[in-house]
Tab-separated table of C-alpha atoms and ligand atoms in Angstrom:
chain	number	residue	atom	x	y	z
T	1	UNK	CA	66.542	-24.792	45.226
T	2	UNK	CA	65.544	-28.132	43.320
T	3	UNK	CA	65.615	-28.455	39.749
T	4	UNK	CA	63.825	-31.101	37.444
T	5	UNK	CA	64.983	-31.782	34.067
T	6	UNK	CA	62.275	-32.444	31.524
T	7	UNK	CA	63.756	-33.931	28.435
T	8	UNK	CA	61.229	-33.355	25.858
T	9	UNK	CA	61.588	-31.294	22.638
T	10	UNK	CA	62.503	-28.855	23.490
T	11	UNK	CA	63.940	-29.930	26.768
T	12	UNK	CA	63.471	-27.525	29.675
T	13	UNK	CA	63.907	-27.448	33.538
T	14	UNK	CA	61.374	-26.989	36.465
T	15	UNK	CA	63.061	-25.042	39.245
T	16	UNK	CA	61.383	-25.248	42.531
T	17	UNK	CA	62.250	-22.918	45.557
T	18	UNK	CA	61.729	-19.890	47.609
T	19	UNK	CA	62.036	-16.407	46.187
T	20	UNK	CA	61.999	-17.499	42.657
T	21	UNK	CA	59.242	-14.798	41.343
T	22	UNK	CA	61.559	-11.864	42.801
T	23	UNK	CA	64.580	-13.321	41.210
T	24	UNK	CA	62.628	-14.430	37.972
T	25	UNK	CA	64.585	-11.940	35.716
T	26	UNK	CA	67.982	-13.195	36.538
T	27	UNK	CA	66.824	-16.838	36.480
T	28	UNK	CA	65.211	-16.422	32.904
T	29	UNK	CA	68.294	-14.904	31.593
T	30	UNK	CA	70.078	-18.497	31.981
T	31	UNK	CA	67.703	-19.778	29.179
T	32	UNK	CA	66.227	-16.718	27.370
T	33	UNK	CA	68.203	-13.819	25.779
T	34	UNK	CA	66.574	-10.350	26.198
T	35	UNK	CA	63.418	-10.129	24.291
T	36	UNK	CA	59.706	-8.738	24.894
T	37	UNK	CA	57.884	-10.567	27.384
T	38	UNK	CA	54.316	-10.304	27.761
T	39	UNK	CA	53.377	-11.511	31.344
T	40	UNK	CA	49.641	-12.801	31.331
T	41	UNK	CA	48.204	-13.399	34.985
T	42	UNK	CA	44.788	-12.955	36.245
T	43	UNK	CA	42.716	-10.784	38.624
T	44	UNK	CA	43.627	-12.840	41.775
T	45	UNK	CA	47.488	-13.191	41.203
T	46	UNK	CA	47.996	-9.811	39.579
T	47	UNK	CA	47.422	-7.557	42.503
T	48	UNK	CA	49.968	-10.151	44.631
T	49	UNK	CA	52.835	-10.776	42.289
T	50	UNK	CA	52.657	-8.787	39.153
T	51	UNK	CA	54.660	-5.778	40.126
T	52	UNK	CA	57.487	-7.756	41.840
T	53	UNK	CA	57.655	-10.081	38.606
T	54	UNK	CA	57.679	-7.211	36.165
T	55	UNK	CA	60.442	-5.220	38.189
T	56	UNK	CA	62.485	-8.290	37.951
T	57	UNK	CA	62.233	-9.010	34.417
T	58	UNK	CA	62.885	-5.324	33.344
T	59	UNK	CA	65.818	-5.321	35.520
T	60	UNK	CA	66.969	-8.417	33.846
T	61	UNK	CA	66.974	-6.361	30.393
T	62	UNK	CA	63.832	-7.604	28.972
T	63	UNK	CA	60.925	-5.185	27.695
T	64	UNK	CA	57.775	-6.332	29.553
T	65	UNK	CA	54.051	-5.762	28.897
T	66	UNK	CA	51.275	-7.334	31.098
T	67	UNK	CA	47.764	-8.541	30.917
T	68	UNK	CA	45.268	-9.529	33.545
T	69	UNK	CA	42.002	-11.316	32.906
T	70	UNK	CA	39.257	-12.028	35.364
T	71	UNK	CA	40.225	-15.126	37.714
T	72	UNK	CA	38.338	-18.583	37.347
T	73	UNK	CA	37.367	-21.307	35.156
T	74	UNK	CA	34.594	-19.172	33.830
T	75	UNK	CA	37.263	-17.107	31.957
T	76	UNK	CA	38.920	-20.255	30.512
T	77	UNK	CA	36.993	-19.430	26.942
T	78	UNK	CA	37.378	-18.068	23.322
T	79	UNK	CA	36.664	-14.516	24.394
T	80	UNK	CA	39.599	-14.333	26.747
T	81	UNK	CA	41.852	-16.294	24.492
T	82	UNK	CA	40.919	-13.791	21.786
T	83	UNK	CA	41.758	-10.832	24.277
T	84	UNK	CA	45.116	-12.161	24.943
T	85	UNK	CA	45.787	-12.924	21.201
T	86	UNK	CA	44.904	-9.351	20.505
T	87	UNK	CA	47.020	-7.944	23.425
T	88	UNK	CA	50.219	-10.126	22.341
T	89	UNK	CA	49.609	-8.323	18.524
T	90	UNK	CA	49.039	-4.941	20.023
T	91	UNK	CA	52.467	-5.149	21.814
T	92	UNK	CA	53.903	-6.301	18.818
T	93	UNK	CA	55.537	-9.443	19.922
T	94	UNK	CA	57.509	-11.327	17.275
T	95	UNK	CA	58.306	-14.704	16.992
T	96	UNK	CA	61.421	-14.078	19.251
T	97	UNK	CA	59.503	-13.085	22.124
T	98	UNK	CA	57.892	-15.028	24.870
T	99	UNK	CA	54.940	-15.257	26.832
T	100	UNK	CA	55.113	-15.559	30.450
T	101	UNK	CA	52.055	-17.600	32.290
T	102	UNK	CA	51.624	-16.368	35.729
T	103	UNK	CA	49.180	-17.956	37.862
T	104	UNK	CA	47.446	-21.075	38.767
T	105	UNK	CA	45.894	-23.904	36.252
T	106	UNK	CA	43.286	-21.439	34.139
T	107	UNK	CA	46.377	-18.914	33.384
T	108	UNK	CA	48.971	-21.508	32.444
T	109	UNK	CA	46.383	-23.452	30.509
T	110	UNK	CA	44.967	-20.523	28.779
T	111	UNK	CA	47.805	-18.450	28.113
T	112	UNK	CA	49.941	-21.648	26.962
T	113	UNK	CA	47.306	-21.999	24.394
T	114	UNK	CA	47.648	-18.376	23.282
T	115	UNK	CA	51.233	-18.805	23.161
T	116	UNK	CA	51.034	-21.937	20.956
T	117	UNK	CA	48.567	-20.105	18.483
T	118	UNK	CA	50.035	-16.551	18.159
T	119	UNK	CA	52.119	-16.327	15.123
T	120	UNK	CA	51.823	-20.423	14.975
T	121	UNK	CA	53.684	-20.500	18.047
T	122	UNK	CA	55.716	-18.401	20.423
T	123	UNK	CA	57.744	-19.423	23.558
T	124	UNK	CA	56.183	-19.511	26.706
T	125	UNK	CA	57.532	-19.616	30.464
T	126	UNK	CA	55.309	-21.114	33.006
T	127	UNK	CA	55.056	-19.359	36.427
T	128	UNK	CA	52.877	-21.402	38.765
T	129	UNK	CA	51.386	-19.753	41.657
T	130	UNK	CA	49.197	-22.666	43.116
T	131	UNK	CA	49.789	-26.148	44.467
T	132	UNK	CA	47.676	-27.765	41.408
T	133	UNK	CA	49.742	-25.909	38.836
T	134	UNK	CA	53.016	-26.545	40.633
T	135	UNK	CA	52.388	-30.177	40.787
T	136	UNK	CA	50.839	-30.804	37.702
T	137	UNK	CA	49.306	-28.143	35.031
T	138	UNK	CA	52.588	-26.309	34.463
T	139	UNK	CA	54.537	-29.211	33.426
T	140	UNK	CA	54.146	-31.201	30.494
T	141	UNK	CA	52.958	-28.695	27.843
T	142	UNK	CA	49.217	-29.294	27.609
T	143	UNK	CA	47.475	-26.090	27.040
T	144	UNK	CA	43.696	-25.637	26.537
T	145	UNK	CA	40.690	-23.706	26.752
T	146	UNK	CA	37.144	-25.097	27.682
T	147	UNK	CA	34.326	-25.318	25.244
T	148	UNK	CA	30.509	-25.377	25.705
T	149	UNK	CA	30.615	-28.997	24.993
T	150	UNK	CA	33.467	-29.849	27.805
T	151	UNK	CA	36.552	-29.187	29.465
T	152	UNK	CA	40.090	-28.446	27.678
T	153	UNK	CA	38.295	-29.508	24.393
T	154	UNK	CA	40.572	-27.004	22.431
T	155	UNK	CA	44.132	-26.933	22.993
T	156	UNK	CA	47.613	-27.567	21.801
T	157	UNK	CA	50.769	-29.130	23.083
T	158	UNK	CA	53.349	-26.545	23.856
T	159	UNK	CA	56.345	-27.525	26.140
T	160	UNK	CA	57.449	-24.459	27.976
T	161	UNK	CA	60.897	-23.080	27.762
T	162	UNK	CA	61.025	-23.077	31.557
T	163	UNK	CA	59.011	-23.591	34.734
T	164	UNK	CA	59.784	-21.324	37.678
T	165	UNK	CA	57.731	-22.498	40.764
T	166	UNK	CA	58.315	-20.050	43.548
T	167	UNK	CA	57.080	-21.964	46.593
T	168	UNK	CA	56.413	-18.732	48.570
T	169	UNK	CA	53.048	-18.407	46.668
T	170	UNK	CA	51.704	-21.497	48.284
T	171	UNK	CA	52.068	-19.629	51.925
T	172	UNK	CA	49.209	-17.151	50.854
T	173	UNK	CA	46.697	-19.822	49.290
T	174	UNK	CA	43.320	-20.152	50.734
T	175	UNK	CA	42.718	-23.508	52.179
T	176	UNK	CA	40.443	-24.721	49.732
T	177	UNK	CA	43.013	-23.715	46.835
T	178	UNK	CA	45.597	-25.709	48.643
T	179	UNK	CA	43.445	-28.437	48.898
T	180	UNK	CA	42.866	-28.591	45.109
T	181	UNK	CA	46.685	-29.245	44.694
T	182	UNK	CA	46.622	-31.775	47.313
T	183	UNK	CA	44.068	-33.659	45.132
T	184	UNK	CA	46.455	-33.898	42.281
T	185	UNK	CA	49.529	-34.752	44.592
T	186	UNK	CA	47.472	-37.535	46.227
T	187	UNK	CA	46.391	-38.672	42.780
T	188	UNK	CA	50.213	-38.966	41.893
T	189	UNK	CA	50.601	-41.175	45.104
T	190	UNK	CA	47.836	-43.384	43.950
T	191	UNK	CA	49.588	-43.597	40.349
T	192	UNK	CA	53.345	-44.220	41.488
T	193	UNK	CA	54.131	-43.653	45.149
T	194	UNK	CA	52.551	-44.976	48.304
T	195	UNK	CA	54.944	-42.888	50.360
T	196	UNK	CA	53.918	-39.965	48.732
T	197	UNK	CA	50.175	-40.744	49.198
T	198	UNK	CA	50.973	-41.406	53.080
T	199	UNK	CA	52.350	-37.901	53.619
T	200	UNK	CA	48.765	-36.506	53.002
T	201	UNK	CA	47.180	-39.269	55.201
T	202	UNK	CA	46.835	-37.527	58.447
T	203	UNK	CA	45.451	-34.282	56.741
T	204	UNK	CA	48.603	-32.372	58.049
T	205	UNK	CA	51.049	-32.014	55.148
T	206	UNK	CA	54.260	-33.800	56.792
T	207	UNK	CA	56.726	-32.808	54.326
T	208	UNK	CA	57.955	-29.479	52.747
T	209	UNK	CA	55.637	-28.489	50.052
T	210	UNK	CA	58.695	-28.287	47.790
T	211	UNK	CA	59.535	-31.917	48.625
T	212	UNK	CA	55.941	-32.676	47.339
T	213	UNK	CA	56.007	-30.611	44.163
T	214	UNK	CA	59.605	-32.070	43.292
T	215	UNK	CA	58.187	-35.454	43.744
T	216	UNK	CA	54.970	-35.095	41.590
T	217	UNK	CA	57.189	-33.316	38.869
T	218	UNK	CA	59.796	-35.768	38.606
T	219	UNK	CA	57.222	-38.725	38.065
T	220	UNK	CA	55.312	-36.446	35.677
T	221	UNK	CA	58.387	-35.501	33.673
T	222	UNK	CA	59.352	-39.255	33.211
T	223	UNK	CA	55.895	-40.100	31.897
T	224	UNK	CA	55.799	-37.031	29.675
T	225	UNK	CA	59.392	-37.836	28.311
T	226	UNK	CA	58.161	-41.483	27.415
T	227	UNK	CA	54.784	-40.124	25.904
T	228	UNK	CA	54.700	-36.491	25.466
T	229	UNK	CA	51.383	-36.277	23.207
T	230	UNK	CA	49.556	-38.814	25.211
T	231	UNK	CA	49.304	-41.756	23.009
T	232	UNK	CA	49.840	-44.245	25.806
T	233	UNK	CA	51.470	-44.016	29.298
T	234	UNK	CA	50.505	-40.475	29.992
T	235	UNK	CA	46.717	-41.262	30.009
T	236	UNK	CA	47.361	-42.708	33.534
T	237	UNK	CA	47.825	-39.052	34.374
T	238	UNK	CA	44.080	-38.778	33.885
T	239	UNK	CA	43.470	-40.889	37.140
T	240	UNK	CA	40.112	-39.530	38.643
T	241	UNK	CA	39.438	-37.249	35.510
T	242	UNK	CA	37.071	-39.092	33.465
T	243	UNK	CA	34.323	-38.560	36.271
T	244	UNK	CA	36.167	-35.177	37.575
T	245	UNK	CA	35.914	-33.474	34.405
T	246	UNK	CA	32.231	-34.799	34.094
T	247	UNK	CA	31.715	-33.347	37.571
T	248	UNK	CA	33.064	-29.870	36.773
T	249	UNK	CA	31.025	-29.688	33.472
T	250	UNK	CA	27.777	-30.829	35.199
T	251	UNK	CA	28.400	-27.825	37.904
T	252	UNK	CA	29.046	-25.394	35.339
T	253	UNK	CA	32.594	-25.099	36.434
T	254	UNK	CA	31.491	-23.926	40.007
T	255	UNK	CA	33.269	-27.197	41.463
T	256	UNK	CA	36.962	-26.508	41.256
T	257	UNK	CA	39.274	-29.049	39.460
T	258	UNK	CA	41.172	-30.580	42.317
T	259	UNK	CA	37.662	-30.920	44.282
T	260	UNK	CA	36.102	-32.699	41.088
T	261	UNK	CA	39.314	-34.842	40.516
T	262	UNK	CA	39.019	-36.066	44.378
T	263	UNK	CA	35.572	-36.933	43.917
T	264	UNK	CA	36.180	-38.804	40.575
T	265	UNK	CA	39.243	-40.674	42.025
T	266	UNK	CA	37.207	-41.787	44.840
T	267	UNK	CA	34.324	-42.973	42.563
T	268	UNK	CA	36.871	-44.941	40.362
T	269	UNK	CA	38.761	-46.462	43.384
T	270	UNK	CA	35.206	-47.695	44.701
T	271	UNK	CA	34.239	-49.047	41.317
T	272	UNK	CA	37.649	-50.841	40.810
T	273	UNK	CA	37.313	-52.486	44.315
T	274	UNK	CA	33.553	-53.563	43.821
T	275	UNK	CA	34.250	-54.732	40.248
T	276	UNK	CA	37.132	-56.772	41.425
T	277	UNK	CA	39.900	-55.002	39.646
T	278	UNK	CA	42.084	-54.279	42.515
T	279	UNK	CA	44.859	-56.239	44.214
T	280	UNK	CA	43.977	-55.064	47.729
T	281	UNK	CA	41.151	-52.950	49.662
T	282	UNK	CA	42.158	-49.510	48.797
T	283	UNK	CA	38.857	-47.488	48.351
T	284	UNK	CA	38.402	-46.565	51.939
T	285	UNK	CA	41.763	-45.543	52.316
T	286	UNK	CA	41.664	-43.150	49.460
T	287	UNK	CA	38.480	-41.756	50.572
T	288	UNK	CA	39.707	-41.285	54.072
T	289	UNK	CA	43.124	-39.463	52.758
T	290	UNK	CA	41.186	-37.274	50.546
T	291	UNK	CA	38.553	-36.375	53.398
T	292	UNK	CA	41.138	-35.793	55.667
T	293	UNK	CA	42.568	-33.062	53.318
T	294	UNK	CA	39.078	-31.303	52.910
T	295	UNK	CA	38.217	-32.991	49.702
T	296	UNK	CA	34.833	-34.333	48.678
T	297	UNK	CA	34.649	-38.146	48.123
T	298	UNK	CA	31.224	-38.377	46.576
T	299	UNK	CA	29.044	-36.316	43.885
T	300	UNK	CA	25.427	-35.206	43.946
T	301	UNK	CA	25.401	-35.735	40.123
T	302	UNK	CA	23.576	-38.606	38.943
T	303	UNK	CA	25.771	-41.638	37.181
T	304	UNK	CA	23.556	-41.074	34.205
T	305	UNK	CA	24.602	-37.336	34.005
T	306	UNK	CA	28.223	-38.079	34.666
T	307	UNK	CA	28.313	-40.505	31.775
T	308	UNK	CA	26.998	-38.384	29.449
T	309	UNK	CA	29.149	-35.532	30.187
T	310	UNK	CA	32.225	-37.919	30.426
T	311	UNK	CA	31.385	-39.375	26.830
T	312	UNK	CA	31.740	-35.804	25.382
T	313	UNK	CA	35.369	-35.905	26.728
T	314	UNK	CA	38.448	-36.062	24.684
T	315	UNK	CA	39.370	-39.395	26.403
T	316	UNK	CA	36.705	-40.733	24.281
T	317	UNK	CA	38.204	-42.353	20.946
T	318	UNK	CA	35.246	-43.399	18.577
T	319	UNK	CA	33.196	-46.101	20.413
T	320	UNK	CA	35.797	-46.845	22.957
T	321	UNK	CA	37.043	-45.075	26.223
T	322	UNK	CA	40.059	-45.374	28.606
T	323	UNK	CA	39.872	-45.200	31.961
T	324	UNK	CA	42.486	-45.337	34.625
T	325	UNK	CA	41.811	-48.120	37.225
T	326	UNK	CA	43.792	-48.318	40.694
T	327	UNK	CA	45.131	-51.629	41.338
T	328	UNK	CA	46.863	-50.820	44.682
T	329	UNK	CA	47.990	-47.632	45.918
T	330	UNK	CA	51.117	-46.783	43.959
T	331	UNK	CA	49.794	-48.864	41.016
T	332	UNK	CA	47.267	-48.106	38.360
T	333	UNK	CA	46.308	-49.404	34.725
T	334	UNK	CA	44.699	-48.150	31.913
T	335	UNK	CA	41.452	-50.201	30.942
T	336	UNK	CA	39.890	-49.363	27.421
T	337	UNK	CA	36.297	-50.333	27.370
T	338	UNK	CA	33.199	-49.814	24.878
T	339	UNK	CA	31.536	-46.576	25.866
T	340	UNK	CA	28.357	-48.398	26.862
T	341	UNK	CA	30.353	-49.722	29.737
T	342	UNK	CA	31.105	-46.525	31.323
T	343	UNK	CA	27.722	-46.068	32.988
T	344	UNK	CA	28.034	-49.310	34.849
T	345	UNK	CA	31.366	-48.650	36.059
T	346	UNK	CA	30.136	-45.185	37.273
T	347	UNK	CA	27.333	-46.750	39.099
T	348	UNK	CA	29.373	-49.323	40.657
T	349	UNK	CA	31.507	-46.447	42.342
T	350	UNK	CA	28.787	-43.655	42.836
T	351	UNK	CA	27.489	-44.724	46.358
T	352	UNK	CA	30.097	-43.760	48.905
S	401	LIG	N1	47.348	-33.409	33.670
S	401	LIG	C1	47.747	-34.533	32.947
S	401	LIG	C2	48.646	-34.167	31.937
S	401	LIG	O1	49.270	-33.342	31.875
S	401	LIG	O2	48.882	-35.104	31.093
């Protein structure tokens, strides 16, 4: 079992290990007194885990209500958010109660946002069940839903009361869903840790996933502690996401987040190298690593369409946009530019 503290306000711990869902009630009692817990999940995770989780929570003395919505990014909207909020009200949750987000990134983001809105904010526990949510989205307190104009455009920061990451869940993930998480872990390697990146380079993960999750979470915890509300350093975590979010939007969210981020990372790496911003050749190495992990390294959407979608993203500030540029594997920097310069950057990196 690995425990990583996140010293935000409030502070909390990310616990990573085998068997945590079966044992979640006792684990939560270490940080949360008996109260009503609303477990929110989706139609994929519910049939696999909900019964065991609810059982464990009840045994530990919690009153438990459960809610499941149809799985997929298409559910991450006002309509599902409204259903969750009405459910919390119908179950009479009060400010001393807590929501449990059991699932992948969509569940964690949307249920977290419901917790941030309901009664102007109740506590939330994150129980990530995918590699992507384990290495990235369950930690750091970002919650959101998508708007027609773009991804994650309505949301709030709500640090969870605890994160319980059961690595047994990863064993049942379809390969494409595992690859989605690998994309975010590879992104973290490019940001801060060449040896983490190297673990993915031959396409067969040469480490215990718990080790990979712990390294990604430890890095992210440090960034979030220094910049909880993304005023500066935290923007680095958006590596690959300017183009990645644009690809998701252009595809009508048919392309999953990790796959879109992989293509976005490959585009940005080629652009950085071709524009002379890198300290070493890195684009071919990043593309090879992504491809070995069954991830895309290019996109069918034209640079003009990507730039238009990206400029509706929340990374824009007035007439400027901040992108994340890889300098070498393990080191990236922020570059703020006029919005008119984004299209030439995407064009520079678009061709594989
Ligand atoms: N997923 C990027 C962040 O949490 O800031």
